[in-house]
Every structure is written in C-alpha cells, then in structure tokens.
Amino acid sequence: MGINRRLGAGVILWVLMLGTAVASSQTTPATNFQAVTDQITYDAGSEVKVRISGSPQAEKTPVKLVGIVRYENAGEPGQGDMPAEAARTVLFTASEPPRDSVTLWKIPASAPTGRYDVDLAAVDPASGSVLHGEIDVASFSVHRKLVRIDRIRLDKTFYTSGDAVQASVDLVNLTGKPLRGLRVEFSDRYWPWIAGPADQAKASIVPLAASLDLPGQAAARTVRGDQVAIAPQVPKPTLHQYGVVVWDHDRKQALDIAFSRLVFINPPGTDAPRPYPGQYTYPDLASVNVKSYRHFYAAGQDSAAIVFDHEHTLFTPGATATLSFRLTDSSPDPWRGVTVQARLATADGRELTNQTLPQHLDLSPGGAPAVKAASFQLPQDPGLYRAEVRLIGEVNQLLAANSLEVAVNSLPHSLMIFCAHEDDEGSWDGMIRAAVENHVPIHFLYFTSGDAGSCDRYYEQSCGPAEALNFGEVRMQETRAVLGHLGVPAADILFLGLPDGGSGEIWYHHPSAADPYLATLLASDHSPYRSLVVPNLPYARDSVVEAAAGLIRRFSPEVIVTAHPPQEGHIDHIVNNYFVVKALQELARQGTLPARLKLLVDRVYNPKEHPATPYRYEDRVFHVSGEAAALAQEAGWYYQSQGGNRAEGNLHDLDQLPREMRYREVLDWDGHEGWNLKEPQSPATP
C-alpha cells in the first residue's frame, strides 16, 4: 500500500513535482541520503526536524536537497494522481548534510492528523535539474492533543485498608486557546469503554473539578483532593492503581486518561506475601509453577521409540489422513523383525480400523530412526479420534506404543476473521490452525490497534500519543508472531488502525468522514500507523464500513467470523460485529455479496447478563486435537504486552487443554437493520 516505494523509472513524477528538467542518466550522480525524524509523532502546530545522513556518491558533488512531505496515500505514483504535498523545504545546499537536525516542516495548527511520508529530491544547484529522487525515506504522524494530564501525585506508596488517599493532578492546555467547563474525575483504574471494570469503578468516581477552565498558551493548572479514595479492604497485600479522566464539558469525549503509579494496600497487621506487578511471570511466589512443564504429556501420550509428526492433526470428514512417525530403538538391546501395527479408534477407544505395515524392521540402540507412515480413511462424523501405533517384537511382545489425537470437522472453502483487538482471535485458534493445515485461504482484519490496553504498564508510565502509537505497533507485531506460530503468513494479516476503545464513538456519533472521531490517547482522527490496509482511514463509521466491505469483496470468503452482537464487556467487541454486519448488508444491496456466505460469532459467555438481540442463532461445535490446542497455548505466549509471561508461567498440561470450541451461526444477519444504532448508557456515568 505505497510503503517503501522508490522512484527508479518514476523520475518523471519528480520532474512534474519540482518543475525542473532531468539531467542525462549518463551524467547523473547517484545519492545515498537517509532521513530520520526527531520524533515519531508531532502535535499540530509544532515543528518536524529531520537528520540527514549520506552524500552524493560521485566525488561528493554539491547538491540542493529538497524534502517533500505528503499525506500518505493521497494519490499514489503510477495511479494517475499526484501526491498531495503538505510541504516542500530546501534542507541544505552542500556536498554533505549538516551535522545537526534541520527543519523539515512547521506543521500548521489546522493540518490533518494521520500519517505523512517524506520524499527526497537531489537537485543540481546550477541547472536546477533533478539528479535523483527517493520516495518514502521516512514517515511520521501528526496528532492534535487538546489537554494533557502531566502528573498524578499520591500522598503514599503504602496504604493500610481504610486509609484516606490524597491526590493532586497537574493539567496542561495544549491548544493555545481557552478550554472551558472540563470535568476532571479521580477513581479506581478503569477504561471508560470496558463495561465490567467501568461499572465496578463507578462508585469510586470523585470529581476533582466539575467545571474547570484552562487558559490558552500551554497554561498549567493543578487540582487537588484531600480524600479522593479510601484504601479498600483486601484479604492479602494487593497492588492497586488509580486513574484520572479529563472529559469535555458535556462528558461525551474523554480528552485524556492517565494512571497513578502502583501503590500497595495491606490488611491491618499484614504485610506478606508480597505481590508482583503484571510484568512479572507470576503474581506471587505461591504461584510459581515447577511441575507442569515436566509432565506436559501424561503417561502413554508420548514415547521415545515412536515420535509422530504433529504438523497435521486436523482433517475434514472422509479425508485420508497420512500420519508420519519416526521409530527408534529406545532400549539397550537390538530389536529384530519388528512388526508395526497401526489402528484408528474413537475417543473412547472403539476400534474403527487397523493395519499392519508390510515390512518387518530391524532397529538398533542409538541407530538412525526409521521413518514410516500409516494412512487412514477418516469417518464422516466430526469429532476426536486417536491413531495408535504399536511395535511388536519377534516373539509377539509389545516393545513400544504411542498414539496421536486427530480431529475431524467440516471446513469452509475460504475464511475471513474480523477482530476488535490484537489477541481477540484466540477463541478461533482451532479453526485457524485447521484452515492452515488444510490449505484453506484465511485472512484477518483487526479493527483497532490496541493502543490503550496495558500501554501504561508496558512503559510503566501513562501514555501520550507517541507511546500509544508505538504500543499499537508492538501489539500488531505480537499478532503477526501469534498467527505466524499457527502458520498464517504476515501478508494475510491486515490492520485498520482504529483507536482502542473508540469504536463506540465512531459507530454512534461519527458516521461521516467529514466529522471523524478524535481518539483519546492517539489524539488523531485518522489512522496514523504505517502498513495499514487503508492508510489514513478517517475515524468515521462510513469509512470503516466501506473498508470492511471492500476487503470482503476482495477476498470473497465463504465464512466470516466476528464478535457476538453485542459481545459482553468491551465496546470495541460490540461494534466489531456492527461494522461487519453493516458491511455485509451494504454488499447485499449492491449485489456483490459472496455466494453462500455464513456468519459465525463467539458463544455467549454469560447468558443471563447478555443483552437481547433480534437475531436467530444455531450453536456449533468445533473439535480441536491436543496438538493443535498445545500450539495455540504456545501462540498466546507471544502476547507479552497482554500477560504472555503470566500465561507461560501457568502452563497447562496436554490433558487440561480444551478439545472443542463453541460458537454460533447467525441465521438472519441480513435483517433487523438499525436496531443497534442507539447508544447504550455508559456504565461509568456517575
């Protein structure tokens, strides 16, 4: 999508952009300039500085180096549109770049937020001819932050249950214009868009300021509270954290969110055992696991003499399963005339078929393994089955035995999974791995970048736009690693870069791209990330739906997976479904809906608490082999920012891993339009 393009034969584009003539290719010296911006994101109205390195390669010929800033994807070279220039600056005229950074662009206060690319053109100072040009040598984003919570100070680090908590909060107006009627709230830690924690925190919300005015010109103000909380009653020493949210005067838009440092709360007279913060593997010393990893396979589930190839254990009904295995003499004595028997049985041990491999084997201790395979015609019925291999000696004695669990499920011809956040695909790990093993095309779209969840814990401080932007990149990298462990190529994993927690605002209050939502942490109203499937996507409902519809049209999946409508807890999960269903309805109106499409959603986790929906559903079950479940468990460890270390520290044995996933098919998603356009009341509203 326009990333890391170079001009080459496209020098004509630069001729048009710079209004100059091109020097002859036989006399044009090549350049080797690189550019690095001094920040990864800038507040509108600030200054972008860039450090240039390198020089012309031909005798350090003097050049005039021109930097061009353009809004990413605003007209792609070779597509008929000119790149939309935001700025053009002569960076220097010399044979070598200056040692210090130079100004690339003074960003106008009204500049669009989002991602910008930097291009370079080396121009002959005498003739004005373009000597060389390079596209996308650097990039950065522009945000628009209105107010910043500069610091939260608490009176203590260690509290005893029942203690009063005192706090002061420093606020800074970043706009240069007065901000009026701001509401500043102190509470237990929560994110306003996650229902459960927000509802729990509701009783703890204390307004530090109900209607605060901040003057312009980066004016700072401190607000204080002598008793903003009471340290809670806890059964053992506990880590705790408090939060501050700054709202606009209508309490509709969260302008900034920040969290206090960790504090320790002890019951009276108790100070042990001491807890560990979230970045440590175990929450406390009593949780240290020194046993599970020793017994991942129970007795009879593993054998040094018979080792299966675990790469393919998920199959379709009636398929021929060819299972490979290596045979080794694990005893001190030679094995002569070994017979290899293989059988297929149901999960409860009922034999379905058996066979004896035609050749007898001679195996020696420490010798090279013999590689063999057995093929089974699998049943038509979905479920779990067990392939067993036995080695029988010359006098009919059992030398070794081992088994491999396989699962049978119907699979679609193609699959597309829509997730709200990086880590939401975990409910579908078994189906994902089955698609990979059976060469079913599968694509992923992640709506948000996950920039908020655990961002402050990752940096051990509250997050501004730069931290949130980088943390979103961290989470996207983790997803590529997770799905890569399951066998999904990175090219099939796509991101839109919506703000974590902002889907509700986008869906309910910002339908049009002319009025996009300004994200709380990213402080941008367009997707500011690199390598997005739609660069600089406006944070608006119509834009998101159009992007989702375009991808569905492009990949034409037979099955689409999304969250349950409405999924419990997180507003991004709820609206994930709304975006997808709206996209499908738009495609149906256009007559471009993929044929025989099915829509699958997560199961309902808390049926009594789940809001009613107008849809009809059918429950489904997907069977997962033990080896696929183990692979999924390992994949989850790559989500380090979301507690991956904790998951690895609580390793589940093979017998403890789930062997089925439950989900639902939505039978009438194409009806009931408009039922979900009314915003539910925010659970944290005091």
XYZ file of C-alpha atoms in Angstrom:
686
model
C 0.000 0.000 0.000
C 2.624 2.512 -1.033
C 5.223 1.521 1.547
C 8.950 1.826 0.695
C 8.436 2.696 -2.950
C 11.423 4.058 -4.910
C 11.307 6.207 -8.000
C 13.577 4.453 -10.484
C 11.785 4.938 -13.788
C 9.320 7.247 -11.993
C 11.729 10.211 -12.036
C 9.288 11.890 -14.439
C 6.984 12.311 -11.439
C 9.607 14.366 -9.689
C 10.142 16.472 -12.776
C 6.484 17.436 -12.658
C 6.540 17.999 -8.901
C 9.681 20.125 -8.857
C 9.124 21.862 -12.161
C 12.667 21.174 -13.328
C 14.433 19.254 -16.070
C 16.041 15.854 -15.589
C 19.761 15.502 -16.108
C 21.022 12.863 -18.515
C 21.170 9.405 -16.915
C 24.801 9.051 -18.097
C 25.904 12.094 -16.061
C 23.501 11.853 -13.127
C 25.350 11.028 -9.912
C 23.558 8.676 -7.543
C 22.848 9.795 -3.988
C 22.800 7.907 -0.761
C 20.750 10.113 1.563
C 18.800 8.842 4.546
C 16.409 10.806 6.729
C 15.345 10.292 10.347
C 12.732 12.452 12.048
C 13.402 13.533 15.634
C 10.035 12.201 16.830
C 7.556 9.559 15.688
C 4.513 11.815 16.063
C 4.025 15.581 16.359
C 1.319 17.782 17.759
C -0.263 20.001 15.111
C 1.388 23.416 15.311
C 4.812 22.014 16.249
C 7.942 21.605 14.119
C 9.274 18.491 12.377
C 13.043 18.222 12.405
C 14.992 15.698 10.389
C 18.571 14.463 10.472
C 20.074 13.716 7.064
C 22.967 11.329 6.554
C 24.836 10.240 3.420
C 26.075 12.222 0.439
C 26.291 12.124 -3.369
C 28.460 9.197 -4.351
C 30.275 10.934 -7.213
C 33.101 12.969 -5.655
C 30.667 14.433 -3.096
C 29.129 16.694 -5.732
C 27.272 19.652 -4.164
C 23.507 19.274 -4.341
C 20.426 21.088 -3.209
C 18.451 18.539 -1.205
C 14.723 19.107 -1.180
C 12.423 17.415 1.325
C 8.784 16.886 0.365
C 6.130 15.982 2.923
C 2.878 14.452 1.729
C -0.143 12.866 3.302
C 0.234 9.106 2.951
C -1.685 7.552 0.054
C -3.017 10.921 -1.083
C -2.548 9.927 -4.696
C -0.180 7.056 -5.431
C 2.556 7.328 -8.097
C 1.554 5.337 -11.131
C -2.168 5.615 -10.362
C -2.834 8.842 -12.220
C -2.970 11.179 -9.201
C -0.168 13.403 -7.984
C 0.985 13.013 -4.374
C -0.677 15.717 -2.249
C 2.131 17.925 -0.960
C 1.901 19.190 2.576
C 5.280 20.950 2.458
C 8.417 21.347 0.354
C 11.627 22.529 2.004
C 15.210 23.018 0.863
C 17.069 21.146 3.584
C 20.566 22.213 2.543
C 22.785 23.061 -0.429
C 26.188 21.436 0.035
C 28.243 18.356 -0.734
C 27.462 16.884 2.699
C 24.497 17.257 5.031
C 24.835 19.356 8.190
C 25.602 17.540 11.402
C 22.596 18.930 13.237
C 18.956 18.306 12.505
C 17.252 20.708 10.110
C 13.666 21.880 9.961
C 11.545 19.906 7.533
C 8.102 21.359 8.236
C 6.393 23.801 10.539
C 3.094 21.959 10.924
C 0.062 24.231 10.599
C -2.315 24.089 13.546
C -5.036 23.056 11.089
C -3.057 20.209 9.474
C -4.949 16.902 9.110
C -3.976 14.276 11.654
C -2.636 10.940 10.432
C 0.408 9.520 8.668
C 2.787 11.560 6.470
C 5.564 10.355 4.155
C 8.856 12.107 3.440
C 10.404 12.079 -0.051
C 13.803 13.478 -1.045
C 14.988 15.010 -4.306
C 18.614 15.952 -5.029
C 18.783 18.921 -7.419
C 21.771 20.350 -9.286
C 22.166 23.855 -7.763
C 23.433 25.320 -11.048
C 20.998 23.897 -13.615
C 18.044 23.036 -11.437
C 17.990 19.520 -12.889
C 16.753 16.668 -10.718
C 19.704 14.368 -10.083
C 17.992 11.746 -8.007
C 14.814 11.174 -6.028
C 13.652 8.706 -3.433
C 10.151 8.086 -2.107
C 9.249 7.140 1.469
C 12.639 7.669 3.061
C 10.882 8.476 6.339
C 7.429 8.880 7.795
C 5.781 10.322 10.882
C 2.313 11.073 12.179
C 0.552 14.262 13.234
C -1.817 14.344 16.197
C -3.904 17.003 17.882
C -3.832 16.722 21.664
C -6.080 19.166 23.496
C -5.169 18.627 27.135
C -2.541 16.524 28.903
C -2.556 15.054 32.383
C 1.026 15.907 33.218
C 1.358 14.217 36.584
C -0.633 12.386 39.257
C 0.822 12.605 42.761
C -0.421 10.435 45.630
C 0.497 11.050 49.256
C 1.759 7.487 49.855
C 3.082 4.335 48.216
C 1.937 2.022 51.040
C -1.599 2.187 52.415
C -3.460 0.177 55.016
C -7.093 -0.673 54.317
C -9.214 2.243 55.496
C -6.593 4.951 54.899
C -7.660 8.136 53.139
C -5.942 8.763 49.785
C -4.831 12.289 48.882
C -4.003 13.268 45.304
C -3.022 16.217 43.155
C -3.189 16.295 39.366
C -1.302 18.642 37.015
C -3.114 19.509 33.756
C -1.769 21.363 30.706
C -3.789 23.015 27.932
C -2.028 22.195 24.644
C -4.304 24.063 22.247
C -3.267 27.697 22.671
C -6.949 28.518 23.163
C -9.021 28.521 26.355
C -10.709 25.243 27.279
C -13.833 25.671 29.361
C -16.007 23.517 31.551
C -13.705 20.496 31.770
C -14.618 17.712 34.183
C -11.721 16.029 35.991
C -12.513 12.686 37.646
C -10.455 10.556 40.037
C -11.319 6.886 40.533
C -10.039 3.339 40.690
C -8.252 2.385 37.485
C -10.628 1.749 34.575
C -11.119 2.354 30.882
C -14.482 4.031 30.129
C -15.169 1.724 27.198
C -14.841 -1.600 29.079
C -18.173 -2.291 30.750
C -17.197 -4.559 33.649
C -14.313 -2.542 35.138
C -16.129 0.712 34.342
C -19.216 -0.451 36.216
C -17.111 -1.553 39.186
C -15.272 1.790 39.210
C -18.488 3.817 39.052
C -18.856 4.034 42.828
C -15.250 5.193 43.199
C -15.503 8.200 40.845
C -14.835 11.513 42.603
C -14.893 14.804 40.649
C -11.712 16.764 41.328
C -13.192 19.547 39.210
C -16.754 19.670 37.905
C -16.247 22.635 35.542
C -12.617 23.636 35.107
C -11.412 26.402 32.795
C -7.878 26.198 31.401
C -6.424 29.350 29.791
C -4.584 29.029 26.483
C -0.852 29.247 25.727
C 0.108 25.896 27.327
C -1.362 27.019 30.648
C -0.990 24.550 33.517
C -3.326 24.010 36.437
C -3.163 21.748 39.488
C -6.291 20.280 41.041
C -6.227 18.586 44.435
C -8.312 16.298 46.586
C -7.709 15.607 50.280
C -9.810 12.444 50.370
C -10.355 11.163 46.842
C -10.488 7.498 47.881
C -10.385 5.131 50.815
C -7.877 2.293 50.547
C -10.097 -0.785 50.056
C -10.448 -3.787 52.331
C -8.279 -6.576 50.922
C -7.665 -10.148 52.160
C -3.916 -10.022 51.497
C -1.335 -7.438 50.359
C -2.537 -6.164 46.992
C -1.324 -3.906 44.204
C -3.686 -1.089 43.342
C -3.840 1.761 40.866
C -5.927 4.891 40.495
C -6.931 6.741 37.345
C -7.772 10.264 36.217
C -10.006 11.091 33.244
C -10.456 14.568 31.775
C -13.799 14.950 29.974
C -15.184 17.738 27.846
C -17.913 19.892 29.373
C -20.675 17.501 28.224
C -18.810 14.387 29.455
C -19.087 12.958 25.954
C -15.432 12.983 24.932
C -12.574 11.730 27.101
C -9.755 14.176 26.349
C -7.063 12.355 28.313
C -6.664 9.354 30.596
C -3.754 8.682 32.928
C -2.996 6.357 35.800
C -1.152 6.712 39.078
C 1.930 4.752 39.991
C 1.278 1.392 41.615
C 0.527 1.508 45.322
C 0.484 -1.324 47.851
C -2.515 -1.890 50.091
C -2.143 -4.146 53.132
C -4.756 -5.501 55.516
C -4.191 -4.202 59.069
C -1.266 -6.039 60.673
C -0.319 -7.953 57.498
C 2.485 -7.320 55.021
C 3.104 -10.722 53.372
C 3.062 -12.403 50.900
C 4.191 -9.553 48.699
C 2.605 -9.308 45.230
C 4.420 -8.797 41.923
C 3.254 -6.319 39.231
C 1.895 -7.525 35.907
C 5.193 -7.525 34.016
C 6.464 -10.421 36.161
C 5.770 -14.012 35.243
C 3.972 -14.995 38.447
C 1.634 -12.805 40.544
C 3.198 -14.068 43.795
C 5.701 -16.643 44.949
C 2.996 -19.154 45.849
C 2.054 -19.314 42.160
C 5.493 -20.348 40.913
C 4.958 -23.474 38.801
C 7.798 -26.003 38.916
C 5.850 -29.127 37.945
C 3.587 -28.719 34.919
C 6.324 -28.373 32.329
C 7.786 -31.724 33.445
C 4.559 -33.583 32.675
C 3.121 -31.947 29.575
C 2.414 -35.388 28.112
C 0.856 -37.845 30.532
C 1.959 -41.479 30.673
C 1.077 -43.257 27.416
C 0.830 -39.997 25.463
C 4.473 -39.849 24.486
C 7.198 -42.338 23.626
C 10.861 -42.024 22.802
C 10.512 -45.029 20.449
C 7.557 -43.706 18.399
C 7.536 -39.977 17.617
C 4.693 -38.609 15.482
C 4.882 -35.691 13.088
C 2.469 -33.200 14.668
C 2.122 -30.858 11.702
C -1.232 -32.201 10.507
C -3.785 -33.370 13.070
C -6.934 -31.551 11.894
C -8.855 -33.027 8.964
C -12.114 -32.817 7.044
C -14.789 -35.568 7.125
C -13.902 -38.596 4.997
C -10.361 -37.366 4.331
C -7.415 -39.700 4.048
C -5.093 -38.947 6.953
C -1.499 -39.948 6.304
C 0.359 -39.807 9.626
C 4.144 -39.956 9.654
C 6.236 -41.169 12.563
C 9.847 -41.962 13.424
C 10.761 -45.298 15.016
C 13.804 -45.663 17.265
C 15.085 -48.472 19.447
C 14.868 -46.882 22.903
C 16.106 -49.995 24.731
C 19.670 -51.223 25.349
C 19.091 -54.306 23.150
C 18.587 -54.634 19.379
C 15.044 -55.087 18.085
C 14.826 -57.648 15.259
C 11.917 -58.423 12.956
C 9.739 -55.650 14.397
C 6.146 -55.527 13.197
C 4.457 -52.112 13.002
C 0.736 -52.129 13.747
C -1.494 -49.075 13.333
C -5.124 -48.589 14.195
C -7.706 -45.819 14.289
C -10.097 -45.600 17.222
C -12.779 -43.290 18.563
C -12.010 -41.050 21.512
C -13.487 -43.641 23.861
C -11.288 -46.426 22.427
C -13.661 -48.197 19.994
C -11.582 -49.522 17.109
C -12.569 -48.350 13.612
C -9.783 -49.833 11.501
C -6.388 -51.463 11.889
C -3.470 -52.377 9.647
C -0.052 -53.941 9.726
C 2.705 -52.261 7.772
C 4.133 -54.671 5.168
C 7.828 -54.662 6.090
C 9.499 -56.005 9.222
C 12.150 -53.755 10.744
C 15.460 -54.206 12.484
C 16.272 -51.385 14.913
C 19.455 -50.911 16.934
C 20.022 -48.787 20.061
C 21.340 -45.396 19.023
C 20.786 -46.169 15.332
C 19.167 -43.918 12.744
C 15.382 -43.743 13.105
C 13.129 -45.424 10.558
C 10.558 -43.048 9.083
C 7.202 -44.664 8.382
C 3.620 -43.584 7.696
C 0.142 -45.027 8.061
C -2.914 -43.853 6.142
C -6.457 -43.927 7.497
C -9.795 -43.163 5.876
C -11.391 -40.880 8.441
C -15.098 -41.099 9.341
C -17.695 -38.650 8.039
C -18.738 -37.773 11.584
C -16.983 -34.762 13.150
C -15.220 -35.472 16.412
C -11.994 -36.577 18.066
C -10.210 -39.770 17.049
C -6.988 -41.476 18.069
C -4.391 -43.052 15.809
C -2.315 -45.645 17.634
C 0.981 -47.266 16.620
C 2.407 -50.354 18.298
C 5.760 -52.054 17.799
C 5.604 -55.852 18.198
C 8.752 -57.950 18.635
C 9.710 -61.319 17.113
C 8.063 -63.276 19.920
C 4.922 -61.149 19.823
C 5.925 -58.970 22.765
C 4.930 -55.282 22.906
C 8.073 -53.181 22.501
C 6.534 -49.687 22.404
C 3.257 -47.897 21.797
C 2.149 -44.333 21.210
C -0.905 -42.501 19.950
C -1.825 -39.245 18.269
C -5.111 -37.426 18.633
C -6.745 -36.140 15.437
C -9.885 -34.083 14.946
C -12.436 -34.096 12.137
C -14.513 -31.015 11.242
C -16.229 -29.563 8.213
C -14.299 -26.579 6.863
C -15.278 -23.733 4.547
C -13.561 -23.138 1.231
C -12.349 -19.752 2.491
C -12.454 -17.846 5.757
C -12.124 -14.261 6.992
C -11.860 -13.329 10.670
C -12.614 -9.820 11.956
C -11.198 -8.903 15.375
C -11.563 -5.806 17.524
C -8.089 -6.086 19.077
C -4.820 -7.897 18.658
C -5.455 -11.026 20.782
C -9.185 -11.447 20.018
C -8.561 -14.296 17.575
C -7.823 -16.667 20.466
C -11.371 -18.063 20.537
C -10.825 -19.336 16.992
C -7.329 -20.849 17.276
C -8.525 -24.370 16.430
C -10.359 -23.282 13.301
C -7.407 -21.093 12.277
C -4.975 -23.972 12.568
C -7.371 -26.310 10.736
C -7.546 -23.828 7.848
C -3.744 -23.626 7.717
C -3.254 -27.404 7.803
C -5.844 -27.973 5.065
C -4.731 -25.060 2.833
C -7.971 -23.119 3.250
C -7.434 -19.426 2.370
C -7.780 -17.362 5.547
C -7.482 -13.606 6.076
C -7.644 -11.432 9.175
C -8.689 -7.849 9.750
C -8.048 -6.138 13.078
C -10.154 -3.020 13.507
C -8.222 -1.317 16.309
C -4.534 -1.126 17.063
C -4.999 -1.986 20.746
C -3.087 1.164 21.676
C -4.655 1.561 25.141
C -4.779 -1.904 26.724
C -1.764 -2.238 29.066
C 0.010 0.680 27.363
C 0.814 2.354 30.678
C 2.045 -0.926 32.145
C 4.282 -1.535 29.146
C 6.018 1.832 29.651
C 5.491 1.941 33.432
C 4.016 5.407 32.953
C 0.884 6.932 31.448
C 0.757 7.063 27.664
C 0.713 10.077 25.390
C 0.302 9.975 21.597
C 3.875 8.767 20.935
C 3.685 5.948 23.487
C 0.223 4.895 22.300
C 1.352 4.921 18.666
C 4.394 2.781 19.388
C 2.413 0.450 21.639
C -0.093 -0.128 18.836
C 2.834 -1.165 16.639
C 4.016 -3.524 19.409
C 0.629 -5.192 19.542
C 0.456 -5.588 15.764
C 3.906 -7.211 15.811
C 2.713 -9.585 18.509
C -0.285 -10.594 16.401
C 1.924 -11.379 13.433
C 4.040 -13.571 15.719
C 0.999 -15.318 17.239
C -0.618 -16.107 13.913
C 2.758 -16.932 12.406
C 3.163 -19.623 15.067
C -0.170 -21.041 13.879
C 1.103 -20.944 10.282
C -0.566 -17.783 8.917
C 1.593 -15.642 6.568
C 2.027 -12.000 7.594
C 0.617 -10.877 4.225
C -2.787 -12.288 5.204
C -2.978 -10.224 8.432
C -4.455 -6.762 7.887
C -4.996 -3.784 10.187
C -7.222 -0.686 10.037
C -5.613 1.151 12.984
C -8.742 2.392 14.769
C -8.209 3.706 18.307
C -8.531 1.214 21.138
C -11.836 1.932 22.893
C -13.011 4.362 20.213
C -15.290 2.087 18.187
C -18.390 3.167 20.090
C -17.760 6.853 19.423
C -17.115 6.089 15.756
C -20.257 3.964 15.372
C -22.725 6.067 17.333
C -21.501 9.665 16.946
C -19.217 9.984 13.910
C -20.867 8.425 10.852
C -19.311 10.793 8.298
C -15.685 11.174 7.245
C -16.289 14.928 7.348
C -16.551 14.674 11.151
C -14.139 11.959 12.332
C -13.616 10.989 15.960
C -10.552 12.389 17.750
C -9.014 9.479 19.680
C -8.192 9.946 23.364
C -4.647 8.547 23.503
C -3.565 8.690 19.865
C -5.011 12.238 19.613
C -5.654 11.610 15.915
C -8.837 11.433 13.868
C -7.216 9.404 11.056
C -5.308 6.118 11.357
C -1.697 7.193 11.976
C 0.078 3.852 11.558
C 2.340 2.537 8.838
C 1.486 -0.523 6.762
C -2.275 -0.264 7.131
C -4.589 -1.740 4.542
C -6.168 1.736 4.170
C -3.674 4.484 5.077
C -5.069 7.485 6.951
C -8.524 5.978 7.302
C -10.897 8.567 8.839
C -12.236 7.541 12.216
C -15.799 7.517 10.911
C -18.441 4.792 10.657
C -19.000 5.070 6.900
C -15.255 4.884 6.222
C -14.777 1.802 8.399
C -17.778 0.015 6.886
C -16.580 0.836 3.376
C -13.111 -0.539 4.166
C -14.551 -3.764 5.603
C -16.906 -4.181 2.629
C -14.039 -3.651 0.202
C -11.998 -6.409 1.824
C -14.936 -8.812 1.879
C -15.485 -8.101 -1.799
C -11.775 -8.584 -2.485
C -11.362 -11.933 -0.681
C -14.912 -13.283 -1.166
C -14.867 -15.557 1.899
C -17.380 -18.353 2.312
C -17.389 -17.904 6.101
C -16.939 -14.682 8.072
C -16.125 -14.674 11.784
C -16.805 -11.724 14.073
C -17.749 -10.996 17.693
C -21.171 -11.769 19.149
C -23.754 -8.957 18.880
C -23.333 -7.416 21.387
C -20.328 -9.114 22.963
C -20.070 -8.594 26.696
C -17.648 -6.164 28.218
C -15.737 -4.098 25.680
C -17.355 -1.571 23.343
C -14.863 -2.454 20.595
C -16.080 -6.074 20.670
C -19.694 -4.956 20.398
C -19.098 -2.613 17.479
C -16.783 -5.086 15.731
C -19.919 -7.049 14.918
C -21.862 -3.951 13.886
C -19.180 -2.872 11.393
C -19.078 -6.325 9.794
C -22.839 -6.837 9.542
C -23.326 -3.332 8.146
C -20.660 -4.054 5.517
C -22.438 -7.299 4.553
C -25.759 -5.508 4.262
C -24.187 -2.879 2.001
C -22.710 -5.599 -0.227
C -26.084 -7.345 -0.384
C -27.697 -4.122 -1.592
C -25.015 -3.776 -4.263
C -25.421 -7.391 -5.367
C -21.765 -8.185 -4.639
C -22.193 -10.375 -1.556
C -20.127 -13.602 -1.689
C -22.281 -16.621 -2.544
C -23.427 -18.985 0.247
C -21.851 -16.778 2.885
C -22.176 -17.791 6.540
C -21.640 -15.509 9.537
C -20.147 -17.028 12.700
C -19.861 -15.344 16.103
C -18.433 -16.193 19.510
C -20.509 -18.060 22.025
C -22.290 -16.136 24.782
C -20.228 -16.374 27.960
C -22.786 -15.053 30.458
C -26.258 -15.824 29.030
C -28.156 -14.272 31.947
C -26.280 -10.979 31.569
C -26.155 -10.897 27.795
C -28.342 -8.207 26.198
C -31.091 -9.473 23.935
C -30.594 -9.279 20.163
C -33.119 -9.678 17.322
C -31.191 -12.482 15.599
C -31.729 -16.229 15.407
C -28.733 -18.469 16.064
C -27.638 -22.064 15.790
C -24.964 -23.396 18.128
C -21.953 -25.127 16.636
C -19.015 -27.138 17.996
C -15.515 -27.375 16.515
C -13.248 -30.216 17.653
C -9.593 -29.472 18.362
C -6.788 -32.027 18.603
C -4.478 -31.923 21.582
C -1.518 -30.958 19.414
C -3.428 -28.023 17.871
C -4.515 -26.932 21.358
C -0.892 -27.063 22.519
C 0.194 -24.969 19.541
C -2.485 -22.403 20.420
C -1.293 -22.290 24.018
C 2.238 -21.547 22.830
C 0.981 -18.905 20.398
C -0.590 -16.981 23.251
C 2.808 -16.501 24.878
C 3.747 -14.085 22.100
C 1.235 -11.587 23.512
C 3.826 -10.418 26.010
C 2.222 -6.994 26.409
C -1.090 -8.613 27.370
C 0.206 -11.020 30.002
C 2.041 -13.526 27.840
C 4.576 -14.168 30.588
C 1.779 -14.934 33.035
C 0.270 -17.421 30.585
C 3.617 -19.132 30.073
C 4.102 -19.258 33.817
C 0.830 -21.167 34.148
C 1.420 -23.867 31.559
C -1.463 -26.306 31.078
C -0.722 -29.984 30.593
C -1.984 -31.642 27.431
C -4.932 -33.221 29.248
C -6.016 -29.812 30.583
C -6.225 -28.093 27.201
C -9.719 -27.660 25.708
C -10.632 -30.055 22.905
C -13.541 -28.118 21.470
C -14.572 -24.560 20.725
C -18.190 -23.470 20.786
C -19.607 -20.759 18.579
C -22.828 -19.735 16.868
C -24.037 -19.162 13.330
C -26.179 -16.061 12.816
C -29.051 -17.157 10.590
C -30.736 -13.836 9.817
C -27.969 -11.230 9.941
C -29.374 -9.703 6.748
C -32.432 -8.376 8.594
C -33.078 -6.070 11.552
C -31.141 -3.072 10.219
C -30.919 -0.112 12.565
C -31.566 -1.979 15.812
C -28.034 -1.249 17.040
C -27.775 2.476 16.283
C -28.939 3.639 19.706
C -26.046 4.089 22.098
C -26.268 2.160 25.386
C -25.739 4.188 28.550
C -22.123 4.324 29.626
C -21.732 2.103 32.691
C -19.259 4.534 34.262
C -21.549 7.561 34.155
C -21.928 8.692 37.778
